[in-house]
Amino acid sequence: MNELNVPHIMSLDLDWVEPINERRGGWSGVSVFEWGTARYYLKRQKNHTYRDWRAGFRRVPTLRREVRNMHRLARIGIRSPEIIAYGEHGGDSILMTLALDDYYDLDTFLAESPDTDIRQQVFEALGGIILR
């Protein structure tokens, strides 16, 4: 399998979906692009870290935690974006996911669903997922 060229991916000139998040000497931002017939999101981070007990409290990219959590969600049956690529190089990290074009966020769904039975079913399902 080929290694990702993280420095090259970090240098791509893509528009940001929202303003870059800058803090503690690092930054994080998300871009969207199309390739073929699909849309992708590319999250790029530079020196955007946290201390992880799994790594002896060393600083690791926050994207590593995000990828780990996406795998956890998938294991318990909660749909999350499909991971296409993940890589780290020095203080840089990248995560590319397939866009969830058919995604319908819960806030919008609840606002547009006046039926209290449906709302109750949603909350019961969420409670079951949270208990897992």
JSON list of C-alpha atoms in Angstrom, two decimals:
[
{"chain": "A", "resi": 1, "resn": "MET", "atom": "CA", "xyz": [0.00, 0.00, 0.00]},
{"chain": "A", "resi": 2, "resn": "ASN", "atom": "CA", "xyz": [1.28, 3.48, -0.86]},
{"chain": "A", "resi": 3, "resn": "GLU", "atom": "CA", "xyz": [2.13, 6.00, 1.84]},
{"chain": "A", "resi": 4, "resn": "LEU", "atom": "CA", "xyz": [0.12, 9.23, 1.86]},
{"chain": "A", "resi": 5, "resn": "ASN", "atom": "CA", "xyz": [2.09, 12.31, 0.92]},
{"chain": "A", "resi": 6, "resn": "VAL", "atom": "CA", "xyz": [0.80, 14.35, 3.87]},
{"chain": "A", "resi": 7, "resn": "PRO", "atom": "CA", "xyz": [3.03, 17.40, 3.18]},
{"chain": "A", "resi": 8, "resn": "HIS", "atom": "CA", "xyz": [1.66, 17.61, -0.37]},
{"chain": "A", "resi": 9, "resn": "ILE", "atom": "CA", "xyz": [-1.95, 17.24, 0.79]},
{"chain": "A", "resi": 10, "resn": "MET", "atom": "CA", "xyz": [-1.38, 19.93, 3.42]},
{"chain": "A", "resi": 11, "resn": "SER", "atom": "CA", "xyz": [-0.18, 22.33, 0.70]},
{"chain": "A", "resi": 12, "resn": "LEU", "atom": "CA", "xyz": [-3.25, 21.95, -1.53]},
{"chain": "A", "resi": 13, "resn": "ASP", "atom": "CA", "xyz": [-4.96, 25.25, -2.31]},
{"chain": "A", "resi": 14, "resn": "LEU", "atom": "CA", "xyz": [-8.60, 24.47, -1.44]},
{"chain": "A", "resi": 15, "resn": "ASP", "atom": "CA", "xyz": [-11.33, 26.74, -0.14]},
{"chain": "A", "resi": 16, "resn": "TRP", "atom": "CA", "xyz": [-12.24, 26.32, 3.52]},
{"chain": "A", "resi": 17, "resn": "VAL", "atom": "CA", "xyz": [-15.80, 25.27, 4.43]},
{"chain": "A", "resi": 18, "resn": "GLU", "atom": "CA", "xyz": [-15.66, 27.49, 7.52]},
{"chain": "A", "resi": 19, "resn": "PRO", "atom": "CA", "xyz": [-13.03, 29.72, 9.14]},
{"chain": "A", "resi": 20, "resn": "ILE", "atom": "CA", "xyz": [-9.90, 27.90, 10.29]},
{"chain": "A", "resi": 21, "resn": "ASN", "atom": "CA", "xyz": [-9.85, 27.03, 14.00]},
{"chain": "A", "resi": 22, "resn": "GLU", "atom": "CA", "xyz": [-6.61, 28.39, 15.49]},
{"chain": "A", "resi": 23, "resn": "ARG", "atom": "CA", "xyz": [-5.51, 27.69, 19.05]},
{"chain": "A", "resi": 24, "resn": "ARG", "atom": "CA", "xyz": [-2.40, 27.01, 21.13]},
{"chain": "A", "resi": 25, "resn": "GLY", "atom": "CA", "xyz": [-0.02, 27.40, 18.20]},
{"chain": "A", "resi": 26, "resn": "GLY", "atom": "CA", "xyz": [-1.92, 25.07, 15.88]},
{"chain": "A", "resi": 27, "resn": "TRP", "atom": "CA", "xyz": [-4.78, 25.18, 13.42]},
{"chain": "A", "resi": 28, "resn": "SER", "atom": "CA", "xyz": [-7.49, 22.97, 11.96]},
{"chain": "A", "resi": 29, "resn": "GLY", "atom": "CA", "xyz": [-9.67, 23.44, 8.90]},
{"chain": "A", "resi": 30, "resn": "VAL", "atom": "CA", "xyz": [-12.00, 21.59, 6.55]},
{"chain": "A", "resi": 31, "resn": "SER", "atom": "CA", "xyz": [-12.27, 21.83, 2.76]},
{"chain": "A", "resi": 32, "resn": "VAL", "atom": "CA", "xyz": [-14.71, 20.16, 0.39]},
{"chain": "A", "resi": 33, "resn": "PHE", "atom": "CA", "xyz": [-13.88, 19.06, -3.15]},
{"chain": "A", "resi": 34, "resn": "GLU", "atom": "CA", "xyz": [-15.26, 16.90, -5.92]},
{"chain": "A", "resi": 35, "resn": "TRP", "atom": "CA", "xyz": [-13.36, 14.09, -7.55]},
{"chain": "A", "resi": 36, "resn": "GLY", "atom": "CA", "xyz": [-15.09, 12.15, -10.29]},
{"chain": "A", "resi": 37, "resn": "THR", "atom": "CA", "xyz": [-18.74, 11.84, -9.31]},
{"chain": "A", "resi": 38, "resn": "ALA", "atom": "CA", "xyz": [-18.20, 12.01, -5.54]},
{"chain": "A", "resi": 39, "resn": "ARG", "atom": "CA", "xyz": [-17.73, 14.81, -3.01]},
{"chain": "A", "resi": 40, "resn": "TYR", "atom": "CA", "xyz": [-15.14, 14.58, -0.27]},
{"chain": "A", "resi": 41, "resn": "TYR", "atom": "CA", "xyz": [-14.24, 16.47, 2.87]},
{"chain": "A", "resi": 42, "resn": "LEU", "atom": "CA", "xyz": [-10.59, 17.02, 3.70]},
{"chain": "A", "resi": 43, "resn": "LYS", "atom": "CA", "xyz": [-9.73, 17.99, 7.26]},
{"chain": "A", "resi": 44, "resn": "ARG", "atom": "CA", "xyz": [-6.19, 19.29, 7.71]},
{"chain": "A", "resi": 45, "resn": "GLN", "atom": "CA", "xyz": [-4.48, 20.06, 11.01]},
{"chain": "A", "resi": 46, "resn": "LYS", "atom": "CA", "xyz": [-1.10, 21.50, 11.89]},
{"chain": "A", "resi": 47, "resn": "ASN", "atom": "CA", "xyz": [0.12, 21.19, 15.50]},
{"chain": "A", "resi": 48, "resn": "HIS", "atom": "CA", "xyz": [-3.49, 20.64, 16.63]},
{"chain": "A", "resi": 49, "resn": "THR", "atom": "CA", "xyz": [-2.88, 18.15, 19.44]},
{"chain": "A", "resi": 50, "resn": "TYR", "atom": "CA", "xyz": [-3.94, 16.86, 22.83]},
{"chain": "A", "resi": 51, "resn": "ARG", "atom": "CA", "xyz": [-2.24, 14.72, 25.48]},
{"chain": "A", "resi": 52, "resn": "ASP", "atom": "CA", "xyz": [-3.31, 11.10, 25.14]},
{"chain": "A", "resi": 53, "resn": "TRP", "atom": "CA", "xyz": [-2.93, 8.65, 28.01]},
{"chain": "A", "resi": 54, "resn": "ARG", "atom": "CA", "xyz": [-2.68, 5.83, 25.43]},
{"chain": "A", "resi": 55, "resn": "ALA", "atom": "CA", "xyz": [0.53, 7.46, 24.18]},
{"chain": "A", "resi": 56, "resn": "GLY", "atom": "CA", "xyz": [2.05, 8.05, 27.63]},
{"chain": "A", "resi": 57, "resn": "PHE", "atom": "CA", "xyz": [0.47, 11.53, 27.78]},
{"chain": "A", "resi": 58, "resn": "ARG", "atom": "CA", "xyz": [2.48, 12.63, 24.74]},
{"chain": "A", "resi": 59, "resn": "ARG", "atom": "CA", "xyz": [0.86, 15.07, 22.35]},
{"chain": "A", "resi": 60, "resn": "VAL", "atom": "CA", "xyz": [-0.93, 13.38, 19.45]},
{"chain": "A", "resi": 61, "resn": "PRO", "atom": "CA", "xyz": [-3.09, 14.84, 16.66]},
{"chain": "A", "resi": 62, "resn": "THR", "atom": "CA", "xyz": [-6.72, 15.43, 17.60]},
{"chain": "A", "resi": 63, "resn": "LEU", "atom": "CA", "xyz": [-7.63, 13.85, 14.28]},
{"chain": "A", "resi": 64, "resn": "ARG", "atom": "CA", "xyz": [-6.35, 10.53, 15.64]},
{"chain": "A", "resi": 65, "resn": "ARG", "atom": "CA", "xyz": [-9.05, 10.70, 18.34]},
{"chain": "A", "resi": 66, "resn": "GLU", "atom": "CA", "xyz": [-11.66, 11.67, 15.73]},
{"chain": "A", "resi": 67, "resn": "VAL", "atom": "CA", "xyz": [-10.78, 8.67, 13.56]},
{"chain": "A", "resi": 68, "resn": "ARG", "atom": "CA", "xyz": [-10.88, 6.36, 16.60]},
{"chain": "A", "resi": 69, "resn": "ASN", "atom": "CA", "xyz": [-14.33, 7.68, 17.53]},
{"chain": "A", "resi": 70, "resn": "MET", "atom": "CA", "xyz": [-15.63, 7.24, 13.97]},
{"chain": "A", "resi": 71, "resn": "HIS", "atom": "CA", "xyz": [-14.57, 3.57, 14.14]},
{"chain": "A", "resi": 72, "resn": "ARG", "atom": "CA", "xyz": [-16.33, 3.21, 17.51]},
{"chain": "A", "resi": 73, "resn": "LEU", "atom": "CA", "xyz": [-19.55, 4.67, 16.08]},
{"chain": "A", "resi": 74, "resn": "ALA", "atom": "CA", "xyz": [-19.42, 2.27, 13.14]},
{"chain": "A", "resi": 75, "resn": "ARG", "atom": "CA", "xyz": [-18.96, -0.71, 15.51]},
{"chain": "A", "resi": 76, "resn": "ILE", "atom": "CA", "xyz": [-22.20, 0.10, 17.34]},
{"chain": "A", "resi": 77, "resn": "GLY", "atom": "CA", "xyz": [-24.14, 0.76, 14.15]},
{"chain": "A", "resi": 78, "resn": "ILE", "atom": "CA", "xyz": [-24.14, 4.56, 14.04]},
{"chain": "A", "resi": 79, "resn": "ARG", "atom": "CA", "xyz": [-23.45, 5.85, 10.55]},
{"chain": "A", "resi": 80, "resn": "SER", "atom": "CA", "xyz": [-20.57, 8.26, 10.28]},
{"chain": "A", "resi": 81, "resn": "PRO", "atom": "CA", "xyz": [-18.60, 9.49, 7.27]},
{"chain": "A", "resi": 82, "resn": "GLU", "atom": "CA", "xyz": [-16.64, 6.84, 5.40]},
{"chain": "A", "resi": 83, "resn": "ILE", "atom": "CA", "xyz": [-12.93, 7.31, 5.99]},
{"chain": "A", "resi": 84, "resn": "ILE", "atom": "CA", "xyz": [-11.07, 7.40, 2.67]},
{"chain": "A", "resi": 85, "resn": "ALA", "atom": "CA", "xyz": [-7.62, 8.36, 3.96]},
{"chain": "A", "resi": 86, "resn": "TYR", "atom": "CA", "xyz": [-5.90, 9.28, 7.21]},
{"chain": "A", "resi": 87, "resn": "GLY", "atom": "CA", "xyz": [-2.29, 10.23, 7.69]},
{"chain": "A", "resi": 88, "resn": "GLU", "atom": "CA", "xyz": [0.15, 11.94, 10.01]},
{"chain": "A", "resi": 89, "resn": "HIS", "atom": "CA", "xyz": [3.54, 13.50, 9.31]},
{"chain": "A", "resi": 90, "resn": "GLY", "atom": "CA", "xyz": [5.38, 15.46, 11.97]},
{"chain": "A", "resi": 91, "resn": "GLY", "atom": "CA", "xyz": [2.86, 17.95, 13.37]},
{"chain": "A", "resi": 92, "resn": "ASP", "atom": "CA", "xyz": [0.56, 17.61, 10.34]},
{"chain": "A", "resi": 93, "resn": "SER", "atom": "CA", "xyz": [-2.44, 15.31, 10.04]},
{"chain": "A", "resi": 94, "resn": "ILE", "atom": "CA", "xyz": [-5.12, 14.84, 7.39]},
{"chain": "A", "resi": 95, "resn": "LEU", "atom": "CA", "xyz": [-8.45, 13.04, 7.24]},
{"chain": "A", "resi": 96, "resn": "MET", "atom": "CA", "xyz": [-10.39, 12.59, 4.01]},
{"chain": "A", "resi": 97, "resn": "THR", "atom": "CA", "xyz": [-13.98, 11.34, 4.16]},
{"chain": "A", "resi": 98, "resn": "LEU", "atom": "CA", "xyz": [-16.71, 10.74, 1.65]},
{"chain": "A", "resi": 99, "resn": "ALA", "atom": "CA", "xyz": [-19.39, 13.43, 1.95]},
{"chain": "A", "resi": 100, "resn": "LEU", "atom": "CA", "xyz": [-22.69, 12.39, 3.50]},
{"chain": "A", "resi": 101, "resn": "ASP", "atom": "CA", "xyz": [-24.81, 13.87, 0.72]},
{"chain": "A", "resi": 102, "resn": "ASP", "atom": "CA", "xyz": [-27.99, 12.17, 1.96]},
{"chain": "A", "resi": 103, "resn": "TYR", "atom": "CA", "xyz": [-27.42, 13.33, 5.54]},
{"chain": "A", "resi": 104, "resn": "TYR", "atom": "CA", "xyz": [-30.42, 14.86, 7.32]},
{"chain": "A", "resi": 105, "resn": "ASP", "atom": "CA", "xyz": [-29.45, 16.42, 10.64]},
{"chain": "A", "resi": 106, "resn": "LEU", "atom": "CA", "xyz": [-31.50, 15.64, 13.75]},
{"chain": "A", "resi": 107, "resn": "ASP", "atom": "CA", "xyz": [-32.31, 19.28, 14.59]},
{"chain": "A", "resi": 108, "resn": "THR", "atom": "CA", "xyz": [-33.90, 19.83, 11.18]},
{"chain": "A", "resi": 109, "resn": "PHE", "atom": "CA", "xyz": [-35.73, 16.50, 11.32]},
{"chain": "A", "resi": 110, "resn": "LEU", "atom": "CA", "xyz": [-37.22, 17.27, 14.73]},
{"chain": "A", "resi": 111, "resn": "ALA", "atom": "CA", "xyz": [-38.15, 20.82, 13.73]},
{"chain": "A", "resi": 112, "resn": "GLU", "atom": "CA", "xyz": [-39.97, 19.52, 10.64]},
{"chain": "A", "resi": 113, "resn": "SER", "atom": "CA", "xyz": [-41.67, 16.58, 12.41]},
{"chain": "A", "resi": 114, "resn": "PRO", "atom": "CA", "xyz": [-44.72, 17.75, 14.32]},
{"chain": "A", "resi": 115, "resn": "ASP", "atom": "CA", "xyz": [-45.81, 14.16, 15.01]},
{"chain": "A", "resi": 116, "resn": "THR", "atom": "CA", "xyz": [-45.06, 13.54, 18.71]},
{"chain": "A", "resi": 117, "resn": "ASP", "atom": "CA", "xyz": [-45.08, 9.74, 18.20]},
{"chain": "A", "resi": 118, "resn": "ILE", "atom": "CA", "xyz": [-42.23, 9.99, 15.69]},
{"chain": "A", "resi": 119, "resn": "ARG", "atom": "CA", "xyz": [-40.31, 12.34, 17.99]},
{"chain": "A", "resi": 120, "resn": "GLN", "atom": "CA", "xyz": [-40.79, 9.88, 20.87]},
{"chain": "A", "resi": 121, "resn": "GLN", "atom": "CA", "xyz": [-39.51, 7.01, 18.74]},
{"chain": "A", "resi": 122, "resn": "VAL", "atom": "CA", "xyz": [-36.42, 9.04, 17.82]},
{"chain": "A", "resi": 123, "resn": "PHE", "atom": "CA", "xyz": [-35.67, 9.85, 21.45]},
{"chain": "A", "resi": 124, "resn": "GLU", "atom": "CA", "xyz": [-36.16, 6.21, 22.51]},
{"chain": "A", "resi": 125, "resn": "ALA", "atom": "CA", "xyz": [-33.80, 5.05, 19.73]},
{"chain": "A", "resi": 126, "resn": "LEU", "atom": "CA", "xyz": [-31.21, 7.63, 20.77]},
{"chain": "A", "resi": 127, "resn": "GLY", "atom": "CA", "xyz": [-31.51, 6.53, 24.39]},
{"chain": "A", "resi": 128, "resn": "GLY", "atom": "CA", "xyz": [-30.85, 2.92, 23.33]},
{"chain": "A", "resi": 129, "resn": "ILE", "atom": "CA", "xyz": [-27.79, 3.95, 21.35]},
{"chain": "A", "resi": 130, "resn": "ILE", "atom": "CA", "xyz": [-26.44, 6.04, 24.22]},
{"chain": "A", "resi": 131, "resn": "LEU", "atom": "CA", "xyz": [-26.88, 3.12, 26.65]},
{"chain": "A", "resi": 132, "resn": "ARG", "atom": "CA", "xyz": [-24.78, 0.90, 24.36]}
]
